[in-house]
mmCIF file of C-alpha atoms in Angstrom:
data_model
loop_
_atom_site.group_PDB
_atom_site.id
_atom_site.type_symbol
_atom_site.label_atom_id
_atom_site.label_comp_id
_atom_site.label_asym_id
_atom_site.label_seq_id
_atom_site.Cartn_x
_atom_site.Cartn_y
_atom_site.Cartn_z
ATOM 1 C CA UNK A 1 -3.963 -16.188 9.995
ATOM 2 C CA UNK A 2 -6.255 -14.205 12.169
ATOM 3 C CA UNK A 3 -6.997 -15.141 16.055
ATOM 4 C CA UNK A 4 -9.602 -14.025 18.240
ATOM 5 C CA UNK A 5 -9.562 -15.344 21.752
ATOM 6 C CA UNK A 6 -12.728 -15.115 23.859
ATOM 7 C CA UNK A 7 -11.546 -15.086 27.435
ATOM 8 C CA UNK A 8 -15.504 -13.884 29.246
ATOM 9 C CA UNK A 9 -14.154 -15.069 33.015
ATOM 10 C CA UNK A 10 -17.219 -15.170 35.361
ATOM 11 C CA UNK A 11 -14.862 -16.416 37.778
ATOM 12 C CA UNK A 12 -12.257 -14.118 37.901
ATOM 13 C CA UNK A 13 -14.952 -11.585 38.035
ATOM 14 C CA UNK A 14 -16.611 -12.960 41.671
ATOM 15 C CA UNK A 15 -12.935 -13.939 43.228
ATOM 16 C CA UNK A 16 -12.329 -10.418 42.459
ATOM 17 C CA UNK A 17 -14.822 -8.421 43.487
ATOM 18 C CA UNK A 18 -16.662 -10.317 46.064
ATOM 19 C CA UNK A 19 -15.755 -10.293 49.966
ATOM 20 C CA UNK A 20 -14.702 -13.955 51.304
ATOM 21 C CA UNK A 21 -17.400 -12.959 53.979
ATOM 22 C CA UNK A 22 -20.488 -13.795 51.395
ATOM 23 C CA UNK A 23 -22.489 -17.134 52.013
ATOM 24 C CA UNK A 24 -25.022 -17.301 49.387
ATOM 25 C CA UNK A 25 -25.977 -20.804 50.005
ATOM 26 C CA UNK A 26 -27.535 -18.938 53.269
ATOM 27 C CA UNK A 27 -29.322 -15.745 51.761
ATOM 28 C CA UNK A 28 -32.544 -16.385 51.118
ATOM 29 C CA UNK A 29 -33.917 -13.280 48.927
ATOM 30 C CA UNK A 30 -34.950 -14.496 45.423
ATOM 31 C CA UNK A 31 -32.442 -10.656 44.424
ATOM 32 C CA UNK A 32 -29.224 -10.010 45.592
ATOM 33 C CA UNK A 33 -27.047 -7.286 44.444
ATOM 34 C CA UNK A 34 -23.181 -7.183 45.687
ATOM 35 C CA UNK A 35 -21.779 -3.887 45.715
ATOM 36 C CA UNK A 36 -23.264 -0.204 45.159
ATOM 37 C CA UNK A 37 -23.176 2.660 43.376
ATOM 38 C CA UNK A 38 -19.998 3.946 43.883
ATOM 39 C CA UNK A 39 -18.707 -0.385 42.818
ATOM 40 C CA UNK A 40 -16.079 -0.529 40.066
ATOM 41 C CA UNK A 41 -16.205 -4.028 38.571
ATOM 42 C CA UNK A 42 -13.862 -5.494 35.799
ATOM 43 C CA UNK A 43 -14.397 -8.410 33.440
ATOM 44 C CA UNK A 44 -11.929 -9.685 30.854
ATOM 45 C CA UNK A 45 -13.654 -10.226 27.935
ATOM 46 C CA UNK A 46 -11.374 -11.026 24.490
ATOM 47 C CA UNK A 47 -7.788 -11.613 22.964
ATOM 48 C CA UNK A 48 -7.146 -10.263 19.769
ATOM 49 C CA UNK A 49 -4.129 -10.844 18.259
ATOM 50 C CA UNK A 50 -2.955 -9.196 14.833
ATOM 51 C CA UNK A 51 -0.549 -10.876 12.615
ATOM 52 C CA UNK A 52 1.257 -9.916 9.753
ATOM 53 C CA UNK A 53 -0.775 -11.131 7.051
ATOM 54 C CA UNK A 54 -3.648 -9.852 8.721
ATOM 55 C CA UNK A 55 -2.313 -5.535 7.738
ATOM 56 C CA UNK A 56 -1.948 -5.827 4.776
ATOM 57 C CA UNK A 57 -2.971 -3.840 0.972
ATOM 58 C CA UNK A 58 -4.372 -6.277 -0.258
ATOM 59 C CA UNK A 59 -1.382 -9.528 -1.360
ATOM 60 C CA UNK A 60 0.745 -7.528 0.034
ATOM 61 C CA UNK A 61 1.438 -7.228 3.986
ATOM 62 C CA UNK A 62 2.688 -4.174 6.151
ATOM 63 C CA UNK A 63 6.300 -5.476 6.406
ATOM 64 C CA UNK A 64 6.536 -5.941 2.392
ATOM 65 C CA UNK A 65 5.243 -3.073 2.591
ATOM 66 C CA UNK A 66 7.748 -0.943 4.744
ATOM 67 C CA UNK A 67 10.458 -2.238 3.189
ATOM 68 C CA UNK A 68 10.163 -1.138 -0.513
ATOM 69 C CA UNK A 69 8.926 2.468 1.040
ATOM 70 C CA UNK A 70 12.723 2.037 2.977
ATOM 71 C CA UNK A 71 14.106 1.633 -0.573
ATOM 72 C CA UNK A 72 12.366 5.200 -1.582
ATOM 73 C CA UNK A 73 13.143 7.289 1.036
ATOM 74 C CA UNK A 74 16.614 8.408 1.977
ATOM 75 C CA UNK A 75 18.536 6.634 5.292
ATOM 76 C CA UNK A 76 18.949 9.973 6.581
ATOM 77 C CA UNK A 77 15.747 11.803 6.883
ATOM 78 C CA UNK A 78 15.368 15.685 6.897
ATOM 79 C CA UNK A 79 16.424 17.530 10.157
ATOM 80 C CA UNK A 80 17.205 13.902 10.917
ATOM 81 C CA UNK A 81 13.607 12.699 11.812
ATOM 82 C CA UNK A 82 13.429 9.744 13.856
ATOM 83 C CA UNK A 83 9.801 8.630 11.680
ATOM 84 C CA UNK A 84 8.350 10.299 8.804
ATOM 85 C CA UNK A 85 4.449 11.818 9.081
ATOM 86 C CA UNK A 86 2.312 9.836 6.936
ATOM 87 C CA UNK A 87 -0.223 12.433 7.643
ATOM 88 C CA UNK A 88 2.380 15.015 5.815
ATOM 89 C CA UNK A 89 2.786 12.513 2.835
ATOM 90 C CA UNK A 90 -0.084 15.296 0.707
ATOM 91 C CA UNK A 91 2.114 18.123 1.657
ATOM 92 C CA UNK A 92 4.565 19.457 -1.194
ATOM 93 C CA UNK A 93 5.545 21.223 1.464
ATOM 94 C CA UNK A 94 6.659 18.111 3.617
ATOM 95 C CA UNK A 95 7.804 15.267 0.441
ATOM 96 C CA UNK A 96 9.474 17.556 -1.264
ATOM 97 C CA UNK A 97 12.622 17.910 1.566
ATOM 98 C CA UNK A 98 12.359 13.507 1.223
ATOM 99 C CA UNK A 99 12.397 13.740 -2.286
ATOM 100 C CA UNK A 100 15.499 15.806 -2.374
ATOM 101 C CA UNK A 101 17.436 14.035 0.427
ATOM 102 C CA UNK A 102 16.551 10.823 -1.692
ATOM 103 C CA UNK A 103 17.848 11.967 -5.357
ATOM 104 C CA UNK A 104 21.325 13.518 -2.934
ATOM 105 C CA UNK A 105 22.090 10.219 -0.895
ATOM 106 C CA UNK A 106 21.349 8.611 -4.350
ATOM 107 C CA UNK A 107 24.365 11.351 -6.563
ATOM 108 C CA UNK A 108 26.144 10.590 -3.382
ATOM 109 C CA UNK A 109 25.830 7.025 -2.688
ATOM 110 C CA UNK A 110 26.253 4.425 -5.754
ATOM 111 C CA UNK A 111 23.805 1.078 -3.061
ATOM 112 C CA UNK A 112 21.913 3.909 -3.049
ATOM 113 C CA UNK A 113 21.341 4.280 -6.334
ATOM 114 C CA UNK A 114 21.841 0.665 -7.414
ATOM 115 C CA UNK A 115 18.756 0.191 -4.700
ATOM 116 C CA UNK A 116 16.303 2.301 -6.252
ATOM 117 C CA UNK A 117 17.509 2.206 -10.245
ATOM 118 C CA UNK A 118 16.698 -2.330 -9.442
ATOM 119 C CA UNK A 119 13.323 -1.356 -7.972
ATOM 120 C CA UNK A 120 12.312 1.356 -11.207
ATOM 121 C CA UNK A 121 13.507 -2.157 -12.996
ATOM 122 C CA UNK A 122 11.808 -4.704 -11.218
ATOM 123 C CA UNK A 123 8.195 -2.576 -10.733
ATOM 124 C CA UNK A 124 8.579 0.512 -13.061
ATOM 125 C CA UNK A 125 10.340 0.210 -15.941
ATOM 126 C CA UNK A 126 6.937 -0.061 -18.509
ATOM 127 C CA UNK A 127 6.156 2.848 -17.618
ATOM 128 C CA UNK A 128 9.872 4.427 -17.268
ATOM 129 C CA UNK A 129 10.863 2.516 -21.248
ATOM 130 C CA UNK A 130 9.343 5.150 -23.798
ATOM 131 C CA UNK A 131 10.772 7.797 -21.866
ATOM 132 C CA UNK A 132 14.754 6.154 -21.679
ATOM 133 C CA UNK A 133 13.886 4.564 -24.765
ATOM 134 C CA UNK A 134 15.069 1.096 -23.824
ATOM 135 C CA UNK A 135 12.844 -2.084 -24.314
ATOM 136 C CA UNK A 136 11.467 -3.196 -20.610
ATOM 137 C CA UNK A 137 12.021 -6.692 -22.430
ATOM 138 C CA UNK A 138 14.357 -9.201 -20.326
ATOM 139 C CA UNK A 139 17.332 -9.185 -22.244
ATOM 140 C CA UNK A 140 17.185 -4.674 -22.031
ATOM 141 C CA UNK A 141 17.932 -5.116 -18.011
ATOM 142 C CA UNK A 142 21.572 -3.550 -17.898
ATOM 143 C CA UNK A 143 20.854 -1.458 -20.952
ATOM 144 C CA UNK A 144 17.790 0.334 -19.320
ATOM 145 C CA UNK A 145 19.534 0.495 -15.511
ATOM 146 C CA UNK A 146 22.536 1.939 -17.228
ATOM 147 C CA UNK A 147 20.096 4.694 -19.257
ATOM 148 C CA UNK A 148 18.073 5.131 -15.611
ATOM 149 C CA UNK A 149 21.763 6.107 -13.983
ATOM 150 C CA UNK A 150 23.075 8.266 -16.871
ATOM 151 C CA UNK A 151 20.180 10.584 -17.141
ATOM 152 C CA UNK A 152 17.759 10.559 -13.649
ATOM 153 C CA UNK A 153 18.692 13.522 -12.778
ATOM 154 C CA UNK A 154 19.473 15.324 -15.571
ATOM 155 C CA UNK A 155 16.044 14.324 -17.871
ATOM 156 C CA UNK A 156 13.385 16.018 -16.831
ATOM 157 C CA UNK A 157 10.991 13.613 -18.106
ATOM 158 C CA UNK A 158 12.970 11.208 -15.613
ATOM 159 C CA UNK A 159 13.340 12.586 -13.184
ATOM 160 C CA UNK A 160 9.870 14.357 -13.021
ATOM 161 C CA UNK A 161 8.062 10.277 -13.241
ATOM 162 C CA UNK A 162 10.683 9.744 -10.704
ATOM 163 C CA UNK A 163 9.223 11.906 -8.174
ATOM 164 C CA UNK A 164 5.520 10.787 -9.763
ATOM 165 C CA UNK A 165 6.104 7.048 -8.389
ATOM 166 C CA UNK A 166 8.040 8.468 -5.734
ATOM 167 C CA UNK A 167 5.032 10.763 -3.943
ATOM 168 C CA UNK A 168 2.309 7.743 -5.369
ATOM 169 C CA UNK A 169 4.019 4.981 -3.453
ATOM 170 C CA UNK A 170 4.115 6.253 0.185
ATOM 171 C CA UNK A 171 0.019 8.078 -0.467
ATOM 172 C CA UNK A 172 -1.619 5.829 -2.136
ATOM 173 C CA UNK A 173 0.146 2.396 -1.899
ATOM 174 C CA UNK A 174 1.483 2.271 1.483
ATOM 175 C CA UNK A 175 -1.992 2.324 3.365
ATOM 176 C CA UNK A 176 -3.744 -1.447 4.378
ATOM 177 C CA UNK A 177 -7.087 -2.126 4.545
ATOM 178 C CA UNK A 178 -9.255 -2.670 7.346
ATOM 179 C CA UNK A 179 -8.695 -5.346 9.715
ATOM 180 C CA UNK A 180 -12.094 -7.883 9.860
ATOM 181 C CA UNK A 181 -13.149 -11.145 12.369
ATOM 182 C CA UNK A 182 -16.031 -12.806 12.655
ATOM 183 C CA UNK A 183 -16.249 -12.735 16.497
ATOM 184 C CA UNK A 184 -19.808 -14.804 17.087
ATOM 185 C CA UNK A 185 -21.257 -16.172 19.326
ATOM 186 C CA UNK A 186 -19.632 -15.864 23.030
ATOM 187 C CA UNK A 187 -20.371 -19.363 25.330
ATOM 188 C CA UNK A 188 -21.317 -17.925 28.268
ATOM 189 C CA UNK A 189 -24.572 -18.448 30.265
ATOM 190 C CA UNK A 190 -28.170 -16.199 30.020
ATOM 191 C CA UNK A 191 -27.660 -16.013 33.768
ATOM 192 C CA UNK A 192 -24.125 -14.313 33.389
ATOM 193 C CA UNK A 193 -25.464 -11.618 31.429
ATOM 194 C CA UNK A 194 -27.816 -10.709 32.881
ATOM 195 C CA UNK A 195 -26.078 -10.535 36.455
ATOM 196 C CA UNK A 196 -24.563 -7.537 34.417
ATOM 197 C CA UNK A 197 -26.512 -5.990 32.484
ATOM 198 C CA UNK A 198 -30.999 -6.561 34.830
ATOM 199 C CA UNK A 199 -29.457 -3.164 36.671
ATOM 200 C CA UNK A 200 -28.259 -1.019 34.220
ATOM 201 C CA UNK A 201 -29.798 2.083 33.975
ATOM 202 C CA UNK A 202 -31.549 2.655 30.316
ATOM 203 C CA UNK A 203 -29.607 4.417 27.716
ATOM 204 C CA UNK A 204 -31.178 8.075 27.369
ATOM 205 C CA UNK A 205 -31.682 8.584 31.460
ATOM 206 C CA UNK A 206 -28.579 10.250 31.417
ATOM 207 C CA UNK A 207 -27.533 8.586 34.672
ATOM 208 C CA UNK A 208 -24.211 6.935 35.073
ATOM 209 C CA UNK A 209 -24.251 5.539 38.000
ATOM 210 C CA UNK A 210 -25.004 1.305 37.147
ATOM 211 C CA UNK A 211 -22.894 1.678 33.659
ATOM 212 C CA UNK A 212 -20.949 -0.797 31.500
ATOM 213 C CA UNK A 213 -18.025 0.103 29.230
ATOM 214 C CA UNK A 214 -15.581 -1.598 27.107
ATOM 215 C CA UNK A 215 -11.742 -0.784 27.885
ATOM 216 C CA UNK A 216 -8.353 -2.330 27.382
ATOM 217 C CA UNK A 217 -5.457 -2.102 25.670
ATOM 218 C CA UNK A 218 -3.064 -2.460 23.052
ATOM 219 C CA UNK A 219 0.667 -2.971 22.445
ATOM 220 C CA UNK A 220 2.233 -3.035 18.913
ATOM 221 C CA UNK A 221 4.788 -4.528 17.972
ATOM 222 C CA UNK A 222 5.554 -2.369 14.681
ATOM 223 C CA UNK A 223 7.252 0.175 13.457
ATOM 224 C CA UNK A 224 4.674 2.982 12.697
ATOM 225 C CA UNK A 225 1.757 4.573 15.266
ATOM 226 C CA UNK A 226 -1.541 3.624 13.878
ATOM 227 C CA UNK A 227 -5.099 5.538 14.128
ATOM 228 C CA UNK A 228 -7.877 2.440 15.114
ATOM 229 C CA UNK A 229 -11.246 3.560 14.682
ATOM 230 C CA UNK A 230 -13.031 -0.206 15.970
ATOM 231 C CA UNK A 231 -16.310 -1.286 14.888
ATOM 232 C CA UNK A 232 -18.297 -3.142 16.758
ATOM 233 C CA UNK A 233 -20.970 -4.777 14.720
ATOM 234 C CA UNK A 234 -24.770 -6.950 15.660
ATOM 235 C CA UNK A 235 -24.668 -10.264 13.091
ATOM 236 C CA UNK A 236 -27.774 -11.068 12.521
ATOM 237 C CA UNK A 237 -28.371 -14.813 12.341
ATOM 238 C CA UNK A 238 -31.080 -14.258 8.986
ATOM 239 C CA UNK A 239 -28.805 -12.343 6.875
ATOM 240 C CA UNK A 240 -30.006 -9.036 7.154
ATOM 241 C CA UNK A 241 -27.588 -6.256 7.413
ATOM 242 C CA UNK A 242 -25.684 -6.164 10.017
ATOM 243 C CA UNK A 243 -26.532 -2.957 13.131
ATOM 244 C CA UNK A 244 -23.486 -1.335 14.511
ATOM 245 C CA UNK A 245 -23.366 -0.959 18.579
ATOM 246 C CA UNK A 246 -19.895 0.983 19.483
ATOM 247 C CA UNK A 247 -17.803 2.604 17.305
ATOM 248 C CA UNK A 248 -14.666 4.109 19.147
ATOM 249 C CA UNK A 249 -11.162 5.655 17.876
ATOM 250 C CA UNK A 250 -7.475 4.910 19.850
ATOM 251 C CA UNK A 251 -3.984 5.918 18.734
ATOM 252 C CA UNK A 252 -1.180 3.592 19.661
ATOM 253 C CA UNK A 253 2.184 5.506 19.928
ATOM 254 C CA UNK A 254 5.396 3.299 18.737
ATOM 255 C CA UNK A 255 6.636 4.539 21.329
ATOM 256 C CA UNK A 256 5.176 3.027 23.485
ATOM 257 C CA UNK A 257 5.028 -0.561 25.225
ATOM 258 C CA UNK A 258 0.941 0.138 25.835
ATOM 259 C CA UNK A 259 -1.683 2.282 24.612
ATOM 260 C CA UNK A 260 -4.789 2.486 26.300
ATOM 261 C CA UNK A 261 -8.316 2.025 25.559
ATOM 262 C CA UNK A 262 -10.190 4.490 27.564
ATOM 263 C CA UNK A 263 -13.581 3.688 29.093
ATOM 264 C CA UNK A 264 -15.767 6.436 27.497
ATOM 265 C CA UNK A 265 -19.455 7.622 26.389
ATOM 266 C CA UNK A 266 -17.419 6.158 23.086
ATOM 267 C CA UNK A 267 -17.629 2.702 24.223
ATOM 268 C CA UNK A 268 -20.384 3.190 26.204
ATOM 269 C CA UNK A 269 -23.232 -0.016 26.048
ATOM 270 C CA UNK A 270 -26.663 -0.734 27.540
ATOM 271 C CA UNK A 271 -27.937 -3.842 28.101
ATOM 272 C CA UNK A 272 -29.551 -4.930 24.436
ATOM 273 C CA UNK A 273 -26.047 -3.572 23.044
ATOM 274 C CA UNK A 274 -24.058 -6.882 25.394
ATOM 275 C CA UNK A 275 -26.889 -9.338 24.780
ATOM 276 C CA UNK A 276 -26.084 -8.334 21.103
ATOM 277 C CA UNK A 277 -21.983 -8.345 21.090
ATOM 278 C CA UNK A 278 -22.302 -11.765 22.956
ATOM 279 C CA UNK A 279 -24.509 -13.366 20.697
ATOM 280 C CA UNK A 280 -23.323 -12.840 17.556
ATOM 281 C CA UNK A 281 -20.669 -9.824 16.430
ATOM 282 C CA UNK A 282 -18.037 -8.562 14.213
ATOM 283 C CA UNK A 283 -15.698 -6.329 14.234
ATOM 284 C CA UNK A 284 -13.574 -4.011 11.802
ATOM 285 C CA UNK A 285 -10.639 -2.363 12.681
ATOM 286 C CA UNK A 286 -10.141 0.866 9.600
ATOM 287 C CA UNK A 287 -6.240 1.108 10.799
ATOM 288 C CA UNK A 288 -4.456 4.619 9.402
ATOM 289 C CA UNK A 289 -1.113 4.909 9.257
ATOM 290 C CA UNK A 290 0.475 8.229 10.804
ATOM 291 C CA UNK A 291 4.012 7.845 11.452
ATOM 292 C CA UNK A 292 7.144 5.298 10.348
ATOM 293 C CA UNK A 293 10.248 4.566 12.239
ATOM 294 C CA UNK A 294 12.510 3.508 9.614
ATOM 295 C CA UNK A 295 15.015 0.876 10.712
ATOM 296 C CA UNK A 296 13.629 0.209 13.947
ATOM 297 C CA UNK A 297 12.725 -3.351 12.238
ATOM 298 C CA UNK A 298 9.624 -5.815 12.511
ATOM 299 C CA UNK A 299 9.210 -8.961 14.471
ATOM 300 C CA UNK A 300 8.655 -11.770 12.264
ATOM 301 C CA UNK A 301 7.091 -14.973 13.098
ATOM 302 C CA UNK A 302 4.604 -12.513 16.562
ATOM 303 C CA UNK A 303 1.872 -11.628 15.963
ATOM 304 C CA UNK A 304 2.260 -7.335 15.667
ATOM 305 C CA UNK A 305 -0.544 -6.678 17.701
ATOM 306 C CA UNK A 306 -2.062 -7.578 21.001
ATOM 307 C CA UNK A 307 -5.322 -5.933 22.142
ATOM 308 C CA UNK A 308 -6.692 -6.618 25.439
ATOM 309 C CA UNK A 309 -10.648 -5.390 25.800
ATOM 310 C CA UNK A 310 -12.922 -5.829 28.830
ATOM 311 C CA UNK A 311 -16.116 -4.878 30.823
ATOM 312 C CA UNK A 312 -16.023 -1.952 33.618
ATOM 313 C CA UNK A 313 -19.474 -2.239 34.952
ATOM 314 C CA UNK A 314 -19.687 0.164 37.669
ATOM 315 C CA UNK A 315 -22.796 -0.471 40.173
ATOM 316 C CA UNK A 316 -23.998 -3.452 41.800
ATOM 317 C CA UNK A 317 -24.707 -6.982 40.570
ATOM 318 C CA UNK A 318 -27.764 -8.253 40.678
ATOM 319 C CA UNK A 319 -28.445 -11.856 41.151
ATOM 320 C CA UNK A 320 -31.303 -13.607 40.814
ATOM 321 C CA UNK A 321 -30.611 -16.866 43.081
#
């Protein structure tokens, strides 16, 4: 189940960023600005917890996808590499080396040959039946497996089909769909939104003195490095098409405990975009798998990716008292 926790905490903003000597009750002016051009405020916004079920290709989650990939991959990658570079799998020079290592392991290790043979029977027997000349009916399982083991590395048609299925799985099936969330409306008063937005420099002004950015950090337990392209959208209540508020990209390195979402021009928010974001928004996160570390394993029963988002406000905060 996908979980989205909205954590906009105005109290945290004030206790963290306002001097204790301020006595707001004694201020008589109608307009007060706290801080100046050099001020910087960090405002917690949201936490996104992504589970194994959320990262999937159809009904098959990422753990199941990788478990099948492990069957297709040799136990030791060429060059004793720690990971499979999934971005290079369309290059024959790369996949040929992995495939040759797989066949060599099948030839020398009976357990690996059994593992691949069982997978061929379970998932591909209809494809191989005509080549092997054995009916794929259940009563022929033993005959089918014996025939496959006998000719998999000597019959060019069988070997060619094994390589075709190997390449097809790693380049096509080992992918995941975008992760989508409906955020809805954030329960925060208009006064607080006005405090953040009213003195922001307008879009197109070129100024960054009074500016607002989305930032955050991503912690991942997956044995995969990822490339994410989050897109925050405003969803009109009348059913008209959604409007993109922000679209940016971020790398998630499996070897790092935490990966940063940096504030940049790609994550800059203006007043209207902020209001739309807090009113009725959705987020779509296309995911590209970049590196897979076989043997690193999955932590089941826990969220696999934790995304913490916050706003960074540069310049003063405007208060209407």
